[in-house]
Coordinates of C-alpha atoms and ligand atoms in Angstrom, one line a residue:
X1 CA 1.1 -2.3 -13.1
X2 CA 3.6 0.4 -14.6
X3 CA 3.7 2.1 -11.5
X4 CA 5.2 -1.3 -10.0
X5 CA 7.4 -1.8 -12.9
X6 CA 8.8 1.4 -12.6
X7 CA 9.3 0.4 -8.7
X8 CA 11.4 -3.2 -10.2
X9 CA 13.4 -1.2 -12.5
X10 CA 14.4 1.8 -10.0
X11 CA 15.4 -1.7 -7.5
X12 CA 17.3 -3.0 -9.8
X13 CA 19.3 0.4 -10.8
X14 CA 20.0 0.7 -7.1
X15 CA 21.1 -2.5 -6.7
X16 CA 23.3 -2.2 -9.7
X17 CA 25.0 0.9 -8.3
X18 CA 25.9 -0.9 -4.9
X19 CA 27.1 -3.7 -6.9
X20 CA 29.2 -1.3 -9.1
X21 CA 30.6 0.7 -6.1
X22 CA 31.1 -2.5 -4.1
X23 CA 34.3 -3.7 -6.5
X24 CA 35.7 -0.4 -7.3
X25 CA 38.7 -2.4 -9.2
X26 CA 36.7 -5.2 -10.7
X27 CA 33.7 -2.7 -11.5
X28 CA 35.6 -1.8 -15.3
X29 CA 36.0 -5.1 -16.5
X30 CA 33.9 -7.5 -17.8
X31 CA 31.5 -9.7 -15.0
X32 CA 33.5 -13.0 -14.7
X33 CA 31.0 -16.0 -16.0
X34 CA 29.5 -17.2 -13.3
X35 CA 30.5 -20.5 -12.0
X36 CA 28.1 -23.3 -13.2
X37 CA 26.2 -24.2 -10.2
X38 CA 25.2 -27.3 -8.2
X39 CA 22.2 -28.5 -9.1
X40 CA 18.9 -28.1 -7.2
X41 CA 19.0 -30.4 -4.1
X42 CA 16.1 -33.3 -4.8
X43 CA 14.0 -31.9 -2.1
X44 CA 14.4 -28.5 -2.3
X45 CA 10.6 -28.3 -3.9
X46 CA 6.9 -26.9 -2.5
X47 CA 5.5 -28.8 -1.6
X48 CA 8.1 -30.8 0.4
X49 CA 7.6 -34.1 -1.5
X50 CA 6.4 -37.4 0.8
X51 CA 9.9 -39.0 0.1
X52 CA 13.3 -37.7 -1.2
X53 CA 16.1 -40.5 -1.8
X54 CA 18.8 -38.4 -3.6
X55 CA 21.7 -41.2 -5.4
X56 CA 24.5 -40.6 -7.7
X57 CA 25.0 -38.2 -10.4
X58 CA 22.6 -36.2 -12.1
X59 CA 20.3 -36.0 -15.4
X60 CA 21.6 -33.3 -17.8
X61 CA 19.6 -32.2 -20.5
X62 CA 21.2 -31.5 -23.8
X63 CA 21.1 -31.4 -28.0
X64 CA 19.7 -34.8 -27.8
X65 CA 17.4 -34.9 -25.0
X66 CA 13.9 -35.8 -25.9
X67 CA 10.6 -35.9 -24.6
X68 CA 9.1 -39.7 -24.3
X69 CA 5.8 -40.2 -23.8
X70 CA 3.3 -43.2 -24.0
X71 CA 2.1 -43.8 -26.8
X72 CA -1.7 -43.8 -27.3
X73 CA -2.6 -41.2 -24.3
X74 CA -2.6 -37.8 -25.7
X75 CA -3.4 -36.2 -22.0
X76 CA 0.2 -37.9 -21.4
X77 CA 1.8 -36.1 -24.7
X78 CA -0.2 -32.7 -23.6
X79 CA 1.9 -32.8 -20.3
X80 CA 4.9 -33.4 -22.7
X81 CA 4.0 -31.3 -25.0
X82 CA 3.4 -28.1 -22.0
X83 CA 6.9 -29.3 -20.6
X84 CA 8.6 -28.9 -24.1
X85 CA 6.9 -25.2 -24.4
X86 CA 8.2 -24.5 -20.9
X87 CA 11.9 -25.5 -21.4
X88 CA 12.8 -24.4 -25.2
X89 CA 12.4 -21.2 -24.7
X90 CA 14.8 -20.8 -22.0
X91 CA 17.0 -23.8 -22.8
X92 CA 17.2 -23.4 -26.6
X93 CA 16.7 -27.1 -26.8
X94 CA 14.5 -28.5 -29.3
X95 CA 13.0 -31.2 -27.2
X96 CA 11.0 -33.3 -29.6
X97 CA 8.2 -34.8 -27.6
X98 CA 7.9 -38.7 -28.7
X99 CA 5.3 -41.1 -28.4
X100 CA 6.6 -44.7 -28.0
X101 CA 9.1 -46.8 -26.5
X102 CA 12.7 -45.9 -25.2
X103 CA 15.3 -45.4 -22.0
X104 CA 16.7 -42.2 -22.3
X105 CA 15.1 -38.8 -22.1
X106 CA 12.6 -36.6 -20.5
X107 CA 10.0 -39.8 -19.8
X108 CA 6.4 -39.2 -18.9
X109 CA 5.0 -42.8 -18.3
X110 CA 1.5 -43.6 -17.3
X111 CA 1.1 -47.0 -15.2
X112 CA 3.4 -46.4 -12.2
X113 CA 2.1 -49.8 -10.4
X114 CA 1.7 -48.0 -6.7
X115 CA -1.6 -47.1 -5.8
X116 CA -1.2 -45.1 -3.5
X117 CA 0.4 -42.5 -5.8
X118 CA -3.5 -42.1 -6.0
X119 CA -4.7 -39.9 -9.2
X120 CA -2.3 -37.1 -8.6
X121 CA 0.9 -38.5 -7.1
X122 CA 4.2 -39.7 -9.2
X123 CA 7.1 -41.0 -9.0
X124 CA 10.4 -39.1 -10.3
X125 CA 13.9 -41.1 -10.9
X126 CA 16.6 -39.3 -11.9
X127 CA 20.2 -40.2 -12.9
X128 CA 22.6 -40.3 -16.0
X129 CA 20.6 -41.7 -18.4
X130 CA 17.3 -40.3 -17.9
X131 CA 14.8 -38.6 -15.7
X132 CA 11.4 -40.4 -15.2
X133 CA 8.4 -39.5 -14.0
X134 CA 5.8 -41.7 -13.4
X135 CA 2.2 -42.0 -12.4
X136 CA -1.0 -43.6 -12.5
X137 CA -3.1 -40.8 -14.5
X138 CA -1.8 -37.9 -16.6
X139 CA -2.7 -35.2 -13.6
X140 CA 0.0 -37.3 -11.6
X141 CA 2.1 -36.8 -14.5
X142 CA 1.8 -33.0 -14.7
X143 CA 2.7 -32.7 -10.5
X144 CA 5.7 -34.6 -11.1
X145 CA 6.5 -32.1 -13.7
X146 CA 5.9 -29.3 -11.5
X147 CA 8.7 -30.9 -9.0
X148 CA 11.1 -31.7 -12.3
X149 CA 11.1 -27.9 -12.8
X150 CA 11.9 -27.0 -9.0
X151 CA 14.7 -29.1 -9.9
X152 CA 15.7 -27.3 -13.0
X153 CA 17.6 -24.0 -12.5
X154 CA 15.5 -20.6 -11.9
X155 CA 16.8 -19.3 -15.2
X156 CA 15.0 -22.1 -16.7
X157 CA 11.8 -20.0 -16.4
X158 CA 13.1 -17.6 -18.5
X159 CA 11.2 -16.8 -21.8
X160 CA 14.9 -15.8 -23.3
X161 CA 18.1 -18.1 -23.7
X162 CA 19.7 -18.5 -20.6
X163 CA 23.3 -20.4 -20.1
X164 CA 22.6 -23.3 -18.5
X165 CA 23.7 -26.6 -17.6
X166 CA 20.2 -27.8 -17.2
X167 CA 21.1 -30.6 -14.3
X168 CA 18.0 -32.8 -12.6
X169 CA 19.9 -33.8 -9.2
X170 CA 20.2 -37.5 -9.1
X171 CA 17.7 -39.8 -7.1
X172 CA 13.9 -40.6 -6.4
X173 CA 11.0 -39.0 -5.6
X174 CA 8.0 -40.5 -4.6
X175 CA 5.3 -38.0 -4.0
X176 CA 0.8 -37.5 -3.5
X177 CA -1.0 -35.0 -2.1
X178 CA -2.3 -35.3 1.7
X179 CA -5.9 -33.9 0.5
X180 CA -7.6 -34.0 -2.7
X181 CA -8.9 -30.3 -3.0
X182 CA -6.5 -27.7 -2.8
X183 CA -7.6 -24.6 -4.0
X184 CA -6.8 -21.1 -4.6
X185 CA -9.7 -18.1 -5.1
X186 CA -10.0 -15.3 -7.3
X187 CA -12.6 -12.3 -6.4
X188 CA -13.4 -11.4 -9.9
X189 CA -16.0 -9.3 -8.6
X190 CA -15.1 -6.3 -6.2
X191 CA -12.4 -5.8 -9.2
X192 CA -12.7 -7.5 -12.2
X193 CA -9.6 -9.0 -13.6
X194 CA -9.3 -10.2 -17.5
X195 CA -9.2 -13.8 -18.6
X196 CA -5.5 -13.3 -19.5
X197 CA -5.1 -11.9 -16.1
X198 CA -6.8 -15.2 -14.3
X199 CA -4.8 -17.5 -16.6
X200 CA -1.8 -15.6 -15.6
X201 CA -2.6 -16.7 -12.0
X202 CA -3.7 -20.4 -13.4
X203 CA -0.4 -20.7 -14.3
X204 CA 0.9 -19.5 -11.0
X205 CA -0.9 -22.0 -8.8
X206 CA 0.0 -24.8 -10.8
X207 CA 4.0 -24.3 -9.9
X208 CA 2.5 -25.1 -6.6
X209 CA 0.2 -28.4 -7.4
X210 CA -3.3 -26.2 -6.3
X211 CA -5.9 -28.4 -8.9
X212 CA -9.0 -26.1 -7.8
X213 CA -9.8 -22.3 -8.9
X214 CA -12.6 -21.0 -6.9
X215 CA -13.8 -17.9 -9.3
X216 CA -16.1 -15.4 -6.8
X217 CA -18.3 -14.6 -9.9
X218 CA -20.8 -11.9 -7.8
X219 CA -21.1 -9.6 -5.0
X220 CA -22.2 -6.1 -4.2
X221 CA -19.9 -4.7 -6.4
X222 CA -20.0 -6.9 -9.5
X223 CA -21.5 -9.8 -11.7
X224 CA -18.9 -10.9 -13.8
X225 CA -20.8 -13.8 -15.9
X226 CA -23.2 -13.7 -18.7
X227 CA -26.6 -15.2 -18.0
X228 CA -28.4 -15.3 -21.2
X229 CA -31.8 -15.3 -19.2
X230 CA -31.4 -12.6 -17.1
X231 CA -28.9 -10.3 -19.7
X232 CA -28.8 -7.2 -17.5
X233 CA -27.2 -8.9 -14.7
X234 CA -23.8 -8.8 -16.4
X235 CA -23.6 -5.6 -18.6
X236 CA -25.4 -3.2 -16.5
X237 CA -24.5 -5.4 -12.6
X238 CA -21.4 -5.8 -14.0
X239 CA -20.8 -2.4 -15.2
X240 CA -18.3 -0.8 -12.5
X241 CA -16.7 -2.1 -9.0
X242 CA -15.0 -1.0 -5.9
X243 CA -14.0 2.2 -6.6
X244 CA -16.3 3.1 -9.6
X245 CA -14.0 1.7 -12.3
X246 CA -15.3 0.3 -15.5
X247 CA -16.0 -3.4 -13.9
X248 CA -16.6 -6.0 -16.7
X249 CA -17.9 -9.8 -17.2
X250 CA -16.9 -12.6 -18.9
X251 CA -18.4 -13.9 -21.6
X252 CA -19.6 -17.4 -21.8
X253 CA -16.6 -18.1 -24.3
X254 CA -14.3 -16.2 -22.3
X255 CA -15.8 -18.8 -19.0
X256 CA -15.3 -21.9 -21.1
X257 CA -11.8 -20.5 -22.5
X258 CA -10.5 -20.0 -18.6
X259 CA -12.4 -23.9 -17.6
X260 CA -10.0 -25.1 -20.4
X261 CA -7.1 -23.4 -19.4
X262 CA -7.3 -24.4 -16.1
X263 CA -8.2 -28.5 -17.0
X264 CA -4.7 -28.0 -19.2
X265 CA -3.4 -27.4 -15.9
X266 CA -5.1 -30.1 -15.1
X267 CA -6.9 -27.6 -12.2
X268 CA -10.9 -27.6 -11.9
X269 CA -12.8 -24.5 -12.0
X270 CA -15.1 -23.9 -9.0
X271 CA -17.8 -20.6 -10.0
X272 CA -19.4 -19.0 -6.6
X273 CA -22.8 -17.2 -7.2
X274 CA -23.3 -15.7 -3.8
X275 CA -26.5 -15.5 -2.2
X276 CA -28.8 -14.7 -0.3
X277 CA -26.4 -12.0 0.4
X278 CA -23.5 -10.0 -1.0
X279 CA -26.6 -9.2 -4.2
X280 CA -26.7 -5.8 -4.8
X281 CA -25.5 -5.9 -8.6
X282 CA -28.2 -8.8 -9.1
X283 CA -30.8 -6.3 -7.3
X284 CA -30.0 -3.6 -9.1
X285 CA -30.0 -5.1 -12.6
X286 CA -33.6 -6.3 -11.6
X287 CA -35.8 -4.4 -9.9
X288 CA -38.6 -7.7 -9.7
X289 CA -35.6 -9.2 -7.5
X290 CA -36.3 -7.2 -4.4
X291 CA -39.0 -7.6 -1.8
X292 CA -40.2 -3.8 -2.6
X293 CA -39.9 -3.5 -6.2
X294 CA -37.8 -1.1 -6.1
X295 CA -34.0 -2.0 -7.4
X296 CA -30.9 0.0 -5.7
X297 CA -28.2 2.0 -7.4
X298 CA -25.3 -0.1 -8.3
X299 CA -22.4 -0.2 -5.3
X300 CA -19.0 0.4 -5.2
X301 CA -18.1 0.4 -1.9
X302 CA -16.4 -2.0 0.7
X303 CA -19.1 -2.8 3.2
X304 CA -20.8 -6.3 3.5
X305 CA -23.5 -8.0 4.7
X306 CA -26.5 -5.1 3.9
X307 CA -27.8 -6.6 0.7
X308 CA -30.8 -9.9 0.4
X309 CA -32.5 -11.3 -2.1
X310 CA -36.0 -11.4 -1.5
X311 CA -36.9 -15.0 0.5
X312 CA -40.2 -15.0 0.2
X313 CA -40.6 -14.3 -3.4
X314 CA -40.9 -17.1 -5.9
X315 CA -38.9 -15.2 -8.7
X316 CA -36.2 -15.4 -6.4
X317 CA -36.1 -19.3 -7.0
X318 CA -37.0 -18.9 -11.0
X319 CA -33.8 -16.5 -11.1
X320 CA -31.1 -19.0 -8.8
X321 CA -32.7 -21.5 -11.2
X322 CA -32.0 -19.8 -14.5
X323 CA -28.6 -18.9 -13.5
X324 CA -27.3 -22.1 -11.9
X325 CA -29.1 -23.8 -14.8
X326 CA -26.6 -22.0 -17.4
X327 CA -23.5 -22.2 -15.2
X328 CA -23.7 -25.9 -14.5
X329 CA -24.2 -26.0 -18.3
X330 CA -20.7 -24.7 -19.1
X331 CA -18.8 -25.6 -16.1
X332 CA -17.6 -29.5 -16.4
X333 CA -16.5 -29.6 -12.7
X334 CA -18.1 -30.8 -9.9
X335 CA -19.4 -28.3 -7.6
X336 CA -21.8 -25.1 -7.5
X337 CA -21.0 -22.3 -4.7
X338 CA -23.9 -20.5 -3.8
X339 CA -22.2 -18.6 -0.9
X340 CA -23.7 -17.9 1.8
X341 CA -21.6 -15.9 3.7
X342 CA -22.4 -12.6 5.5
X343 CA -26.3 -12.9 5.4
X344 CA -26.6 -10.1 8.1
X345 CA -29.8 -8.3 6.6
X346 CA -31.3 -11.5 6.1
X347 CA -32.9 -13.5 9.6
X348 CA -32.1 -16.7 10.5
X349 CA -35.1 -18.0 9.6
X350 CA -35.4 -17.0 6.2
X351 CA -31.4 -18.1 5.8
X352 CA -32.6 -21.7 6.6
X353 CA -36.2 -21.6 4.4
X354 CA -34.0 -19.5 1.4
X355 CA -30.8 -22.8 1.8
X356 CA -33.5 -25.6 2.1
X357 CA -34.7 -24.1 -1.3
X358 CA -31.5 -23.2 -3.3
X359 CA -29.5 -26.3 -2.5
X360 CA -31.7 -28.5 -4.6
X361 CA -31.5 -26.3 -7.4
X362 CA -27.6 -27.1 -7.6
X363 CA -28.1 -30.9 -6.9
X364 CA -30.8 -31.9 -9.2
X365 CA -28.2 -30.2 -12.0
X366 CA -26.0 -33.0 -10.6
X367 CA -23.6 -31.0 -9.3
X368 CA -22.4 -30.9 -5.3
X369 CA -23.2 -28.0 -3.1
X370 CA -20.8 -25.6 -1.7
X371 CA -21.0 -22.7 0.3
X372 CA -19.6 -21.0 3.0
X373 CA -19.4 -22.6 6.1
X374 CA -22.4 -20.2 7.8
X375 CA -24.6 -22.9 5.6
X376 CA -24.0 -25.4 8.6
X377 CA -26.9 -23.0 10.4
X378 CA -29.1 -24.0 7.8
X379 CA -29.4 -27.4 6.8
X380 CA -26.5 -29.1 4.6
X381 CA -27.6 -30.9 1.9
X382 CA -26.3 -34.9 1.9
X383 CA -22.7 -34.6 -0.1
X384 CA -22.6 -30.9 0.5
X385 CA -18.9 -29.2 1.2
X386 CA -19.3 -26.2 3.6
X387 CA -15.8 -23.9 3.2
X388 CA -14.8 -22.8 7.1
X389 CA -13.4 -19.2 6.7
X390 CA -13.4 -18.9 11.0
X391 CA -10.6 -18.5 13.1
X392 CA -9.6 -22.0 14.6
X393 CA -12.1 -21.7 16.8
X394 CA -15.5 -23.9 18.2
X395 CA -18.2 -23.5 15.5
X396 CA -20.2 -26.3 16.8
X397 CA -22.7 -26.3 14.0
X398 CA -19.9 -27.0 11.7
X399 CA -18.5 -29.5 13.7
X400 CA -22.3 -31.2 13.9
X401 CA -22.8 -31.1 10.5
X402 CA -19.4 -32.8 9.5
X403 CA -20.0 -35.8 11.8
X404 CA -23.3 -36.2 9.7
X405 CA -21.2 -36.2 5.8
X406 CA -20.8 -32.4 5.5
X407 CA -17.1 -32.1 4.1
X408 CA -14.8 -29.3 5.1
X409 CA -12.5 -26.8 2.7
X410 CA -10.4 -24.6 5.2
X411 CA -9.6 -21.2 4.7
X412 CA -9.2 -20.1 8.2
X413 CA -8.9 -16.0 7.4
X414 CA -6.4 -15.5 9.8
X415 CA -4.2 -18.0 8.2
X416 CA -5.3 -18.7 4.6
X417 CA -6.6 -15.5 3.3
X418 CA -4.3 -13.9 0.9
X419 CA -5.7 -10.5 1.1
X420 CA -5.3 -10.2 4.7
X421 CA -1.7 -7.2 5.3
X422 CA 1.2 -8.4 5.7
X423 CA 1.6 -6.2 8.7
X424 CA 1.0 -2.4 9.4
X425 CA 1.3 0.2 6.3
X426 CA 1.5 -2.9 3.4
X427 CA 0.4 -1.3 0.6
X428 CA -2.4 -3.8 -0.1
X429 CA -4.9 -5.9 2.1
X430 CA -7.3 -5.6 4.9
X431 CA -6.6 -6.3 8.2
X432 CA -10.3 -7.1 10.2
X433 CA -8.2 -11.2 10.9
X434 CA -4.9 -9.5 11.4
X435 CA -1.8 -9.3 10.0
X436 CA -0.9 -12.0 8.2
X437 CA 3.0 -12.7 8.0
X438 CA 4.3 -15.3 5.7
X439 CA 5.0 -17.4 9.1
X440 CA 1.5 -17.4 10.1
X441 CA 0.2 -17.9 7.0
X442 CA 2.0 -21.4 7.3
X443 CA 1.3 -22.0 11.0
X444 CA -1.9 -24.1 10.6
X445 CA -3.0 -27.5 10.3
X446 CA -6.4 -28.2 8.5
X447 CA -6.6 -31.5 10.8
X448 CA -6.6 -29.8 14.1
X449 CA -8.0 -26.2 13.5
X450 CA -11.5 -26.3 14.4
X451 CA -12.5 -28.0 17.9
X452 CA -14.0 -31.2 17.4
X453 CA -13.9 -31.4 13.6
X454 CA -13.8 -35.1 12.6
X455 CA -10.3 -35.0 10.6
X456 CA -11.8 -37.6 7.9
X457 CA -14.6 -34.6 7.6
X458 CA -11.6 -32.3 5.8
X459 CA -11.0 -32.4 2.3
X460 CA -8.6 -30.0 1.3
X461 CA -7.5 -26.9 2.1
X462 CA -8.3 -23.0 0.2
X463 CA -6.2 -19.4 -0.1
X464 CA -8.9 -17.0 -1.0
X465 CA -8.0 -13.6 -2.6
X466 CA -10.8 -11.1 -2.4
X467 CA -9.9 -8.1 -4.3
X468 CA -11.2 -4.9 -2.9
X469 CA -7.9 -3.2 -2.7
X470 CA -6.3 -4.9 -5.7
X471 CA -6.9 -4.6 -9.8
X472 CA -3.6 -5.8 -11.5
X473 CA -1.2 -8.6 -11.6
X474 CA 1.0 -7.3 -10.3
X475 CA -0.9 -6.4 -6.9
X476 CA -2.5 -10.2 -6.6
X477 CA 1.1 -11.4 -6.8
X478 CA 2.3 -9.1 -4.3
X479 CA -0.8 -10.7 -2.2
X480 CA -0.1 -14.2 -3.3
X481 CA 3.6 -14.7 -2.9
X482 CA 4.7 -15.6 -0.7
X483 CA 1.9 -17.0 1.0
X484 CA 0.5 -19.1 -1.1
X485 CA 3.2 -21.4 -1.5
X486 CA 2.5 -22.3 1.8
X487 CA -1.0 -23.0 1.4
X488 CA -0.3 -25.5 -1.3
X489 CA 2.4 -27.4 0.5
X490 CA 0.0 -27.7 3.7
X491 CA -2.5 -28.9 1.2
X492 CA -0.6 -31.6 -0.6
X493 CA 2.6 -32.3 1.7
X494 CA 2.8 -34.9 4.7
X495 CA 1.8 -33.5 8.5
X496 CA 5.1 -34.7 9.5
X497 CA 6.9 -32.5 7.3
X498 CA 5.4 -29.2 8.3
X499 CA 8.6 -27.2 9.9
X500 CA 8.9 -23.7 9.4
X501 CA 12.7 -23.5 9.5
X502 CA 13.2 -26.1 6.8
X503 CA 10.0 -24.3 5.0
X504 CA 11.4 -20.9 4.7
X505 CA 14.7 -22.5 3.3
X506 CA 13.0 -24.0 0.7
X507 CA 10.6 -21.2 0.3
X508 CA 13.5 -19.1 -0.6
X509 CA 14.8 -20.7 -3.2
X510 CA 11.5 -19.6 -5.3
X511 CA 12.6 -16.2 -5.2
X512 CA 14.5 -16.4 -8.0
X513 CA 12.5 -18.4 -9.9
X514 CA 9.8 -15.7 -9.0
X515 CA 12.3 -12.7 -10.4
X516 CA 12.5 -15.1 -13.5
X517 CA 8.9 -15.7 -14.0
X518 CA 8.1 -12.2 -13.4
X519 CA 6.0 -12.4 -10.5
X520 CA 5.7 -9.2 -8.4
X521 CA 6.3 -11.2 -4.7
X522 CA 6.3 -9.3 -1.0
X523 CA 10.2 -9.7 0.2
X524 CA 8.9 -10.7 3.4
X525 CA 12.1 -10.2 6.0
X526 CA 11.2 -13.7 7.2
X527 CA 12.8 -15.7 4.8
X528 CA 16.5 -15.8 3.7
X529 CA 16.4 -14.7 0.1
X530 CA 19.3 -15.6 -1.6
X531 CA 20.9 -12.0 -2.4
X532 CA 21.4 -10.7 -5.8
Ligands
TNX601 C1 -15.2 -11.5 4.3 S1 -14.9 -14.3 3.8 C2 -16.0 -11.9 3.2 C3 -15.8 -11.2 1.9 C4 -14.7 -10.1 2.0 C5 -13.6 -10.5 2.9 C6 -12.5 -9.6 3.0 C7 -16.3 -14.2 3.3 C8 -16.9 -15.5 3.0 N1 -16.8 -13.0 3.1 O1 -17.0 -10.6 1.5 O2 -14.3 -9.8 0.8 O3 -14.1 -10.8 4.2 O4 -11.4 -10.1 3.7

């Protein structure tokens, strides 16, 4: 983290020298203010909105703007209330957030009267007098939020006072998401990253609408969650990671503290136990786990798919059944990943008896299977959501099981994964799907990826970050932006509008609210930057 820092701050010196030498007779006096600028087009947000209609003149906020909310819904005055905590700081406006009746303002309104805003879309009018957002539930609400701030200056993300005017172009936007589960996920396990660094990222994903965080709670290299059955998993398999650094685990206050977090950003938490393989730190907490008794030393390497928990043993079951027990205690949401992935040291046959065995284990807790989409070679459970991590190619078992229910997350790895290089000599990644430019990371549809797949059969769309070659902030930002922006807007924006050329425009006009916000992002020479 300091290292990059230090990296920012020499930048910025550099940049401030060519600037200096650049006006050799203006460089003395003082930096004429800048001229107040135009505000933000009405489009120009990710996710491209369904419909833009900018009209006339635009909403400026002031002394006397106020927050209006509906009376009687405090989910309605929490979105308020997080936009008022957003903007003050920044704007130096008071912004009383108000329950009740009234015309002018910031509104929030619940009971938008088009139902096909769904759950999460909204409806934003903006002109003179007010700007409005509207929506059927309070998670509409906080998206349509999410595109009032695109509209708002850069500097508004500030945490100090910045100049202003604070201008909401003038018009409407009517705006829903394409799918209902777009997700973004965190490897907490290869490196283990703190819950003020995960709600650091929360915060992050929900500039860009994602309502789902995947957290990859175990592999070789890690078990990052307290099991109060089986205690040594997390303080002696959670002990170190790639690398042999000092690991970690959370808590089961510090799980429940990031669930809330994320529900405030109105974003459900999805927690990934990984079996049957991708288990050494379960196998080497207990030694009973493993077919010979005999548990290995703890991992902290990069390879995958040498590690099995033992099918044919019973305690294997009593374990997955402790543990999913406890996590479907403290995790609200409405899905259990067991994983799945990678099962190379485990045979096919023992894959299909060790799924046809686990799976009920999640469902009789009432929650919905998920897994990796290798669990299309066992047998699916009914209801069960299989995430495809392929290339866009002809996994037939997929496509069978999804024209018998089996839903689809995509996160085609040489599209969506965020930890894939940007291209040769990046600093951070791996490469085994390719390089991964920010273009390519956009050129995908989730409709038409895989051969065959029923479209009805997909239901969202996911960027996974696995973390062996990153431990800081600052290095999942440098992963994360720009590509996940993209990720998001094919997730919730129309098929019609995907258009590279109009994207990267749009896509560059987050730089500078990236600078602002502090996030560490990859200049990728793709997109036009604004300069400065
Ligand atoms: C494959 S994708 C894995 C992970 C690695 C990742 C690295 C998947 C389901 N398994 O174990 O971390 O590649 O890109």
């Amino acid at each position: 983290m300091r290292q990059h820092r230090t990296v920012l701050l020499t930048r910025l010196l550099a940049a401030l020298i060519l600037a200096l030498g650049a006006g050799t007779a203006s460089a003395a006096a003082a930096p004429a203010p800048a001229a107040p600028a135009a505000p933000v087009p009405l489009g120009r947000v990710v996710p491209v909105p369904v419909s833009v209609a900018p009209a006339g003149s635009p909403y400026t906020l002031g002394d006397a703007t106020v927050i209006r909310v509906d009376a009687g819904s405090p989910a309605a005055q929490r979105v308020g209330e997080w936009l008022a905590a957003l903007l003050r700081p920044s704007t130096g406006l008071a912004l009383p957030v108000v329950a009740g009746a009234g015309t002018d303002g910031i509104q929030l309104r619940l009971g938008a009267g088009d139902k096909a805003l769904g759950t999460e879309g909204y409806r934003l009018v903006s002109g003179p007098g007010t700007v409005a957002v509207t929506a059927n539930a309070p998670a509409g609400l906080f998206h349509g939020v999410q595109t009032l701030r695109q509209l708002l200056p850069p500097s508004v993300e500030e945490r100090t006072r910045q100049s202003g005017p604070w201008q909401v172009a003038g018009g409407t936007v009517r705006d829903f998401p394409r799918y209902p589960y777009r997700g973004a996920m965190l490897d907490v396990a290869r490196h283990f990253f703190t819950v003020e660094q995960v709600k650091r990222y929360v915060d992050q994903l929900a500039l860009y609408k994602i309502n789902t965080l995947h957290l990859h709670l175990s592999d070789d290299q890690g078990w990052r969650i307290v099991v109060d059955s089986w205690p040594r998993l997390a303080t002696y398999g959670g002990s170190t990671e790639v690398g042999g650094g000092p690991g970690g685990h959370f808590s089961k206050a510090d799980y429940r503290d990031i669930v809330a977090y994320a529900a405030s950003r109105h974003m459900e938490v999805v927690p990934e136990i990984d079996t049957p393989g991708h288990t050494t730190a379960a196998l080497a907490s207990y030694a009973q786990l493993n077919c010979d008794g005999v548990a290995p030393p703890i991992y902290t390497g990069t390879q995958v798919g040498f590690s099995s928990l033992c099918v044919p043993k019973a305690v294997t079951y009593s374990f997955l059944d402790d543990v999913l027990r406890e996590l479907a205690a403290m995790t609200p949401g409405r899905y259990l990943h067991i994983g799945g992935d990678e099962a190379q040291s485990t045979t096919a046959a023992d894959y299909a008896t060790f799924m046809g065995r686990v799976q009920p284990l999640v469902t009789k807790r009432g929650k919905t299977v998920m897994a990796w989409h290798q669990i299309t070679e066992a047998r699916p459970v009914a209801g069960a959501v299989a995430q495809y991590w392929g290339m866009g190619g002809t996994e037939t078992k997929l496509v069978a099981a999804a024209r018998t229910g089996t839903r689809v997350v995509m996160s085609p790895a040489n599209h969506a994964y965020l930890d894939m290089k940007y291209k040769a000599g990046a600093p951070f990644g791996t490469e085994w799907a390719g390089y991964v430019e920010v273009d390519k990371s956009y050129a995908w549809d989730p409709a038409t990826l895989v051969r065959q797949l029923p479209a009805s059969a997909v239901l969202g769309v996911e960027a996974p970050l696995w973390s062996e070659t990153i431990d800081n902030s600052d290095e999942i930002e440098y992963l994360a932006f720009p590509r996940l922006p993209g990720i998001a807007e094919i997730g919730w924006s129309p098929a019609a509008t995907h258009d590279w050329s109009t994207y990267r425009t749009r896509l560059a006009a987050q730089g500078p609210r990236w600078d602002a916000m502090g996030i560490d992002y990859y200049r990728s020479p793709l997109v036009p930057w604004p300069a400065g």
